mmCIF file of C-alpha atoms in Angstrom:
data_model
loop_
_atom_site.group_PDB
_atom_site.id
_atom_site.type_symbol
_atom_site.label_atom_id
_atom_site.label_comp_id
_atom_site.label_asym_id
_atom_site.label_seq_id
_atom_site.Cartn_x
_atom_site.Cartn_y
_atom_site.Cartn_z
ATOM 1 C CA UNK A 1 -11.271 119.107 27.201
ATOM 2 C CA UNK A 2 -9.339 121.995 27.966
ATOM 3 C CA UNK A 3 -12.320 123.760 29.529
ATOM 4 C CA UNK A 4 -12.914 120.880 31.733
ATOM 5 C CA UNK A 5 -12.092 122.034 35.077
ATOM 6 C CA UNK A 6 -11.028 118.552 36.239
ATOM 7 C CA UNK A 7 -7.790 118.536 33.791
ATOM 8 C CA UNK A 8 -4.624 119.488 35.899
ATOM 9 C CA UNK A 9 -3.040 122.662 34.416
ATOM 10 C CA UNK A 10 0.000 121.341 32.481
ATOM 11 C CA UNK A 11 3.405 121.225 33.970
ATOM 12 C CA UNK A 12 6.590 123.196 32.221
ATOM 13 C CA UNK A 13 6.117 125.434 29.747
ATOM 14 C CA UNK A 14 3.796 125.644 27.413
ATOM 15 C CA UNK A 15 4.186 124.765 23.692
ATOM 16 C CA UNK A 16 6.087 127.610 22.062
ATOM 17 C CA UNK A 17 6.805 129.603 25.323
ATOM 18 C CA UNK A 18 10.281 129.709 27.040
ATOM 19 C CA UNK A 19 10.965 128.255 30.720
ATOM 20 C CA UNK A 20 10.443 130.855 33.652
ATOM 21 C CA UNK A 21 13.529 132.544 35.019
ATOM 22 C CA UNK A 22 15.291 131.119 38.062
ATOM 23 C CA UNK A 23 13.332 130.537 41.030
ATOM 24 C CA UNK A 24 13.191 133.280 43.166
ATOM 25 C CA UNK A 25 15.133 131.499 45.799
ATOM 26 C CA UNK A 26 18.155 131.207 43.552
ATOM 27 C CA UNK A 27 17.298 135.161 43.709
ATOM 28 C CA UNK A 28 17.585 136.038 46.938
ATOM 29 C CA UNK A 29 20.894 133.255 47.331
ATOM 30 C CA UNK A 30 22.747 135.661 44.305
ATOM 31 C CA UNK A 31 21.369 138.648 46.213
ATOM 32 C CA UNK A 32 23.426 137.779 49.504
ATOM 33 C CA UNK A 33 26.496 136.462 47.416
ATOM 34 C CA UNK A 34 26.495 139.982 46.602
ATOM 35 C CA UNK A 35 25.923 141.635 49.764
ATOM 36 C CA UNK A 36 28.511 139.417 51.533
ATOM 37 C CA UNK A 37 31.266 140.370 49.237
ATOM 38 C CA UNK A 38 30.045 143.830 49.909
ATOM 39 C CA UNK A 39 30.335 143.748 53.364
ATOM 40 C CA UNK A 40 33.765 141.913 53.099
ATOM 41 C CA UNK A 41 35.158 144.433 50.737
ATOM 42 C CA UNK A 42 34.505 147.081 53.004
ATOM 43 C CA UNK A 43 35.650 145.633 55.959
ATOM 44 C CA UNK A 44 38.631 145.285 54.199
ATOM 45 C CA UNK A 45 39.426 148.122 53.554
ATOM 46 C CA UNK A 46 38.187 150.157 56.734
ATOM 47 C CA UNK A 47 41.122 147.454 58.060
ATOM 48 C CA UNK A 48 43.832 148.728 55.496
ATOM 49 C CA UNK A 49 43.071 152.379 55.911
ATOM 50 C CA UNK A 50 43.400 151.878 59.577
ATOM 51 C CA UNK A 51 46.905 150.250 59.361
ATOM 52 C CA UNK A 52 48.149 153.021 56.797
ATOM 53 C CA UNK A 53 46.769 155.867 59.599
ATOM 54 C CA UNK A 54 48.768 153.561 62.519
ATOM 55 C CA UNK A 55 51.621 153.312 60.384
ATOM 56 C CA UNK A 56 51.930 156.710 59.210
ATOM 57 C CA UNK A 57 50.999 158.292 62.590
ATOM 58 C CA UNK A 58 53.990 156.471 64.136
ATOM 59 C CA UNK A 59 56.273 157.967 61.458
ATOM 60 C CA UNK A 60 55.161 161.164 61.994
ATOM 61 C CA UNK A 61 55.227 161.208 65.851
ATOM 62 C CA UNK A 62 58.979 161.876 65.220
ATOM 63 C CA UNK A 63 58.671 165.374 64.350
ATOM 64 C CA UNK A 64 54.671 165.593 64.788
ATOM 65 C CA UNK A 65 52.682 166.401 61.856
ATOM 66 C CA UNK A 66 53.398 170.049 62.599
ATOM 67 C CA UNK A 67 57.264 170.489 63.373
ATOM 68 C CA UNK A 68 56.415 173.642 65.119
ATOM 69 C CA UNK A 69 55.187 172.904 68.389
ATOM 70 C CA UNK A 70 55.405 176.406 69.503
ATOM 71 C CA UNK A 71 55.859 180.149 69.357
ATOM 72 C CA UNK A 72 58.320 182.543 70.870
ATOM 73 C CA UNK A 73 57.438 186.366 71.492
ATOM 74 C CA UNK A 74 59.915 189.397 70.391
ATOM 75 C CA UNK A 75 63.096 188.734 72.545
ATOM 76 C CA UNK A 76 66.154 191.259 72.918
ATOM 77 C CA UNK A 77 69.048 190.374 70.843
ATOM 78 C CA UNK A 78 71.293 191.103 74.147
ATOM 79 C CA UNK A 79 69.090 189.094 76.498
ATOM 80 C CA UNK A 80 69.637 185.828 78.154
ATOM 81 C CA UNK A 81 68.032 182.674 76.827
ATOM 82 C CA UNK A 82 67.997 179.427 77.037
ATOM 83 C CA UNK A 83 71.213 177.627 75.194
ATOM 84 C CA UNK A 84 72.302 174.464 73.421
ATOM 85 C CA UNK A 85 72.617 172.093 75.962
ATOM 86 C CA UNK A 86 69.725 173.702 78.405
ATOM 87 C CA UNK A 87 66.914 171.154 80.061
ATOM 88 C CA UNK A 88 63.744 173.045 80.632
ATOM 89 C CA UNK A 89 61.017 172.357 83.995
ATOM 90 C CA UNK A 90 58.276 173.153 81.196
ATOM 91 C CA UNK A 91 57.595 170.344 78.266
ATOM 92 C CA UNK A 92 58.641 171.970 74.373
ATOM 93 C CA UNK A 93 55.384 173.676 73.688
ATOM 94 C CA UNK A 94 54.877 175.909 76.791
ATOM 95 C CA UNK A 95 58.405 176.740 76.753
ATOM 96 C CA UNK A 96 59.532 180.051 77.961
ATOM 97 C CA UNK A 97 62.780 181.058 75.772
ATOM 98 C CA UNK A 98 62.684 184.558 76.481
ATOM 99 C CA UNK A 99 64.011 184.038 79.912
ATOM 100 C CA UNK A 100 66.155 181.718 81.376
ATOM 101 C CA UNK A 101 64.186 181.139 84.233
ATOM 102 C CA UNK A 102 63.154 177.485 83.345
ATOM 103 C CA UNK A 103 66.334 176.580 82.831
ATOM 104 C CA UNK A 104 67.544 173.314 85.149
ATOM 105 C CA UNK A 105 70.050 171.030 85.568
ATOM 106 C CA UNK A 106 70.219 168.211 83.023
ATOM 107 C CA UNK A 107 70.699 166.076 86.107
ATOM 108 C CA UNK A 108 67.210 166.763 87.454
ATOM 109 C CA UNK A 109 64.022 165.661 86.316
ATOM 110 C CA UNK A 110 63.144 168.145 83.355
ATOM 111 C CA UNK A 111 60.483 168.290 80.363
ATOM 112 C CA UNK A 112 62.464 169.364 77.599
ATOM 113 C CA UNK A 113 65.933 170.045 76.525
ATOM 114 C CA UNK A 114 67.852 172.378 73.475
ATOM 115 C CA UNK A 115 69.626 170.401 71.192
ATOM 116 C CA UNK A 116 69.769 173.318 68.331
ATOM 117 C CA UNK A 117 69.429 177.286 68.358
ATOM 118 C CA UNK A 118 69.403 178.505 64.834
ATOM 119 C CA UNK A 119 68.193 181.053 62.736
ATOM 120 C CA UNK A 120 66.060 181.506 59.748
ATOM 121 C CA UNK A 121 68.016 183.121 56.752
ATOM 122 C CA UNK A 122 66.934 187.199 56.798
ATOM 123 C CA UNK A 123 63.754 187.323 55.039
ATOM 124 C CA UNK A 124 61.069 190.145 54.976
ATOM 125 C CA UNK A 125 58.137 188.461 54.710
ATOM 126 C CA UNK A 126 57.657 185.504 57.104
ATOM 127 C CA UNK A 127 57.157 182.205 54.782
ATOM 128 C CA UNK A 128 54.671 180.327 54.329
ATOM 129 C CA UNK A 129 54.126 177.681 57.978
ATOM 130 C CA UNK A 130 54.758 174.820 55.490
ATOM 131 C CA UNK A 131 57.979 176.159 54.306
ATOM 132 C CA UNK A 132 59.180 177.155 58.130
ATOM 133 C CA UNK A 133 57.650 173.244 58.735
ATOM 134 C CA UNK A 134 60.424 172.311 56.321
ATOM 135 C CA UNK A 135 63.252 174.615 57.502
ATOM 136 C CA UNK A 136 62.931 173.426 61.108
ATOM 137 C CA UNK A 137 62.043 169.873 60.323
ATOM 138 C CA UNK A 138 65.571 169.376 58.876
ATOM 139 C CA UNK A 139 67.563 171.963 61.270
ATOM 140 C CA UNK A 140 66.020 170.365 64.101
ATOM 141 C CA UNK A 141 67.066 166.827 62.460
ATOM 142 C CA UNK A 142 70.530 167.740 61.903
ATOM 143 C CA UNK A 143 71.225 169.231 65.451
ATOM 144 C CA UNK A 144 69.645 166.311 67.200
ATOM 145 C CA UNK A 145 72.604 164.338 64.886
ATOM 146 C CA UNK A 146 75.110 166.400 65.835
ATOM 147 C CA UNK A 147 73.967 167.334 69.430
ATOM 148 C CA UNK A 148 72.850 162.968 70.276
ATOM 149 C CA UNK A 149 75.373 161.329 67.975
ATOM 150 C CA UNK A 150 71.942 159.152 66.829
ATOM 151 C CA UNK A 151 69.799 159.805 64.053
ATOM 152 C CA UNK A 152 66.620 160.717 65.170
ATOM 153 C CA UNK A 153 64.601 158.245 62.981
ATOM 154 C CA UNK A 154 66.274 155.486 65.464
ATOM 155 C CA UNK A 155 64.444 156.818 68.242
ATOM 156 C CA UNK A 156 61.497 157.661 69.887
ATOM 157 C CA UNK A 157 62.316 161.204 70.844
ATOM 158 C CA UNK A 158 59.513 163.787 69.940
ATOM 159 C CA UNK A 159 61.071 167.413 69.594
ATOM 160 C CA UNK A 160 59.913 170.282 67.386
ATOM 161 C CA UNK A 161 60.946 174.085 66.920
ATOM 162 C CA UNK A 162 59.840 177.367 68.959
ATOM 163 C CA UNK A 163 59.466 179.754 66.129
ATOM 164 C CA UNK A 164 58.782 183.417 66.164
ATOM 165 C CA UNK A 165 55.833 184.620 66.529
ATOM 166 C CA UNK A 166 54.366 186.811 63.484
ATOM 167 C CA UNK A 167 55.333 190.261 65.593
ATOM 168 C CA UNK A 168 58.528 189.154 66.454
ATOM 169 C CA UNK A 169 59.294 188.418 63.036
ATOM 170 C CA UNK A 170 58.079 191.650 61.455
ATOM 171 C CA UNK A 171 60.652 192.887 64.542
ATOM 172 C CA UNK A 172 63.542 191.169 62.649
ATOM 173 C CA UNK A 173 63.727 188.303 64.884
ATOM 174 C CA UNK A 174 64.340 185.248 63.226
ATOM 175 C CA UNK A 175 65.873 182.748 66.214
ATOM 176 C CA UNK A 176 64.321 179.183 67.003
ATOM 177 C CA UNK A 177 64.595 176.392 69.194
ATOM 178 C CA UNK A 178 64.917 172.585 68.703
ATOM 179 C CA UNK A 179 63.565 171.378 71.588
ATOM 180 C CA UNK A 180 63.334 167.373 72.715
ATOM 181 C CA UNK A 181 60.543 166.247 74.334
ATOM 182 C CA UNK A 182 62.677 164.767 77.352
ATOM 183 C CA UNK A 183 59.751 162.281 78.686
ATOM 184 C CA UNK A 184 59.364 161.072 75.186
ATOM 185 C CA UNK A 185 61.826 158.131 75.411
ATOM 186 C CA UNK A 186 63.778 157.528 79.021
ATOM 187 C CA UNK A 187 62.726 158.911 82.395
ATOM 188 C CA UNK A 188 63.468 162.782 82.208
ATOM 189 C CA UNK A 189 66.671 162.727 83.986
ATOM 190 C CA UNK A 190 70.083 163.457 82.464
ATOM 191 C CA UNK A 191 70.871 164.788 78.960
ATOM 192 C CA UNK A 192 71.054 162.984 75.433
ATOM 193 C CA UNK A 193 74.071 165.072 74.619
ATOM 194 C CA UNK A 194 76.805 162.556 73.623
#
């Protein structure tokens, strides 16, 4: 009887055998379960990172990534440069400060203007650009407080530092600029000085 090709094969397992894994459409359901969450997960967190970069590129816009936005050449101790309280035709990083021939009234439209002129303590070797990053980031802060009567993290002013350049430091210059990005916030015309 079990030869006889007319008997229908039997249905479930057979005696002693265990039943047949999931159907393969239950497979292919778990399968895209899986890929779903994947998909999710990583959209997820492509959003994230992309708030973290917005959010931390708009805290550093106030000083830049780099505080430096520029270098100065050598420039005479006895010659005349731009001075606290200055506005500049050209914007902070194509300043000019060995000359005072950018130099404008506040009144007009300008690009930049000084709110500090310091110096970097007398060194021999120029430091590291993260530790002159440091230096100026906190000079500059403290003359925009003291030059704006505002904290600078309440605005939207960008400014930076013109540092010396590597010759003019090994020439014992050791002057730099806090300059404000005068278009930055407002129109360009008059001064932030308080």
């Amino acid at each position: 009887m079990a030869d006889d090709p007319s008997t229908p094969p039997p249905r479930g397992p057979l005696p002693g055998w265990a039943p047949p894994p999931h159907a393969v459409g239950q497979s292919r359901f778990s399968l895209g379960v899986v890929v779903a969450a994947l998909l999710v997960g990583i959209a997820a967190g492509a959003i994230i990172a992309g708030v973290v970069v917005l959010v931390s590129g708009d805290v550093l816009s106030r000083f830049g990534s780099h505080p430096v936005v520029g270098e100065h050449a050598e420039i005479a101790e006895d010659a005349d440069t731009p001075k606290l309280g200055d506005c500049l035709s050209s914007q902070p990083a194509l300043a000019d400060l060995t000359t005072t021939d950018e130099v404008v009234p506040c009144k007009r439209l300008h690009k930049a203007e000084v709110v500090g002129v310091a110096e970097f303590p007398t060194l021999t070797v120029r430091p590291r650009d993260s530790q002159i990053d440091d230096y100026t980031s906190e000079a500059c802060a403290l003359s925009f407080r003291d030059y704006a009567g505002r904290d600078p993290d309440t605005t939207r002013y960008d400014f930076g530092a013109v540092v010396p350049d590597d010759k003019a430091w090994a020439a014992g210059d050791r002057r730099f600029w806090c300059l404000v990005d005068s278009r930055s916030e407002g129109t360009g015309v008059g001064s932030l000085r308080r």
